[in-house]
XYZ file of C-alpha atoms in Angstrom:
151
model
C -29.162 188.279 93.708
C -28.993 192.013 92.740
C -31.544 193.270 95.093
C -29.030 191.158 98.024
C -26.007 193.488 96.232
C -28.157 196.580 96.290
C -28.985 196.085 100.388
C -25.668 195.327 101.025
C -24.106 198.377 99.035
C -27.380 200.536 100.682
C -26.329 199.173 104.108
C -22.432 199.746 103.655
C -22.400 203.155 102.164
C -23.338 205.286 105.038
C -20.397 203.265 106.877
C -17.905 203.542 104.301
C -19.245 207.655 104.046
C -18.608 208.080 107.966
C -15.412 206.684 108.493
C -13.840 208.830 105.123
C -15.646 212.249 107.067
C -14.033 211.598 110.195
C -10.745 210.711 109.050
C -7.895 213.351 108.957
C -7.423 214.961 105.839
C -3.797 213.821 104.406
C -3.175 217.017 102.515
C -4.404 219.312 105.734
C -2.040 217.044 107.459
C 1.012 217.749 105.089
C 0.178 221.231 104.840
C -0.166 221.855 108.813
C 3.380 220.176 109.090
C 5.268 221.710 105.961
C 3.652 225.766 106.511
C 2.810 225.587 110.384
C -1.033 227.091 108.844
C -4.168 225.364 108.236
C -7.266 227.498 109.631
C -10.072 225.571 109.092
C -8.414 222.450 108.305
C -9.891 218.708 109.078
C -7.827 217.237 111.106
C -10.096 214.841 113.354
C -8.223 212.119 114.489
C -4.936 212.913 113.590
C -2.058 211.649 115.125
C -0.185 214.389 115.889
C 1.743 213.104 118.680
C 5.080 215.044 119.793
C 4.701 217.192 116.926
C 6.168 221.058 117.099
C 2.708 223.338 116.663
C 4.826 226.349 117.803
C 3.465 229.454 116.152
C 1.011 227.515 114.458
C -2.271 229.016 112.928
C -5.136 226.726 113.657
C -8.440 229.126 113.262
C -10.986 226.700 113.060
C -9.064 223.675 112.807
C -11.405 220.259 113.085
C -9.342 218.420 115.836
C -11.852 216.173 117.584
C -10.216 213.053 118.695
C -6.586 214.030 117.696
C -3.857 212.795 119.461
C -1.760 215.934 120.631
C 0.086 213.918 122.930
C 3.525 215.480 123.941
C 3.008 218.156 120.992
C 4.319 221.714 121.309
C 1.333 224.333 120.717
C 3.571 227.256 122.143
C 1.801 230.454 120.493
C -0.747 228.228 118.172
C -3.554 230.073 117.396
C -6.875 227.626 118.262
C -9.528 230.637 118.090
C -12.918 228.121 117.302
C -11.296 225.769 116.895
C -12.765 221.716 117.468
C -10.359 219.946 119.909
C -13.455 217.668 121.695
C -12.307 214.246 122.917
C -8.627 215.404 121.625
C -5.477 213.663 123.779
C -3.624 216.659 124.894
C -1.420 214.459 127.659
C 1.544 215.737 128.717
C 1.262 218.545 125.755
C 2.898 222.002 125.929
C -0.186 224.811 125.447
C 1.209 228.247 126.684
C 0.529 231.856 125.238
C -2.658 229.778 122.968
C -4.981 231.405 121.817
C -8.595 229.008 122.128
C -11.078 231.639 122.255
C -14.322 229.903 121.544
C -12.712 226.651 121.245
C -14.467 223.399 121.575
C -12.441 221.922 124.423
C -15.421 219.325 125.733
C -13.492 215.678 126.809
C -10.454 216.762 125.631
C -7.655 215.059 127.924
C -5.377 217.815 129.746
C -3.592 215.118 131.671
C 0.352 216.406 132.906
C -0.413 219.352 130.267
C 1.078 222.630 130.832
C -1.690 225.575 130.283
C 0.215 228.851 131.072
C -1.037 231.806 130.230
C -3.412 230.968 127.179
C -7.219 232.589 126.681
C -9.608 230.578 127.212
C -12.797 233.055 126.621
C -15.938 231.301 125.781
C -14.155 228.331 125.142
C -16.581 224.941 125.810
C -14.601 222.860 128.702
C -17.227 220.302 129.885
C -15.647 216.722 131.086
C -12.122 218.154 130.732
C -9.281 216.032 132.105
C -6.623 218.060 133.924
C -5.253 215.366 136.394
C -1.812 216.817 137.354
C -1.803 219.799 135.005
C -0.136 222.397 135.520
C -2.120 225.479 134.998
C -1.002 229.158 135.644
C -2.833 232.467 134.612
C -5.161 230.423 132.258
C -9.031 230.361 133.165
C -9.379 226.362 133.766
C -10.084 225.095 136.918
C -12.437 222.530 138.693
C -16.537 223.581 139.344
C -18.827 223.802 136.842
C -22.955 225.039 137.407
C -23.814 222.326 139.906
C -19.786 222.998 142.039
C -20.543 223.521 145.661
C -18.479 226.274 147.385
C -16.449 225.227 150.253
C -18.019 226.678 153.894
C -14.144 228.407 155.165
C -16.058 229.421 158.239
């Protein structure tokens, strides 16, 4: 009977482990939304939906898988920041700064990208269906995009 309780508890722990890790951190969360600051926060997975980001300091924020749906990052400060697999639908991101941000899945869908720096940010798989992007470094190709022959 104990070595059953011992497998089970050697079996769950690792689950149990993951699932606290990826969660978002309730008092990053609280302090994000009460001071508009949280550089280097863990935020994976928050919900984070319509929320006003304007201003806000994110240096190195953990936001992989966050839902930024409808949120208003006007003048947030991403710099290496994590936003991989993040829902950005329909989200406001102008004057951003996501230098070296992790941007890979994230999901740009009726987002509004104007003029935010995007230097040696990491943008593989985005989704930008009906974005509108203006003086912001995004745009379709990648190492295997063929050039169109205007001739």
């Amino acid at each position: 009977m104990k070595l059953q309780l011992l497998t089970v508890i050697a079996l769950a722990t690792p689950l149990l482990l993951s699932n606290s890790v990826q969660a978002e951190n309730k008092q990053d969360l609280y302090k994000l939304l009460s001071t508009g600051e949280c550089v280097s926060c863990h935020l994976s997975g928050a919900n984070l939906s319509g929320a006003h980001l304007i201003g806000a300091d994110l240096r190195g924020a953990n936001l992989q898988g966050a839902n930024l749906t409808e949120a208003n990052l006007e003048g947030a400060d991403l710099t290496g920041a994590n936003l991989a697999g993040a829902n950005l639908t329909s989200a406001f991101v102008t004057n951003v700064n996501l230098k070296q941000a992790n941007l890979n899945g994230a999901n740009l869908t009726k987002a509004t990208l104007n003029d935010s720096n995007v230097y040696q940010a990491s943008m593989n798989d985005l989704t930008i269906t009906d974005a509108q992007i203006h003086n912001t470094a995004i745009g379709v190709g990648g190492e295997d995009a063929q050039i169109p022959d205007w001739d």
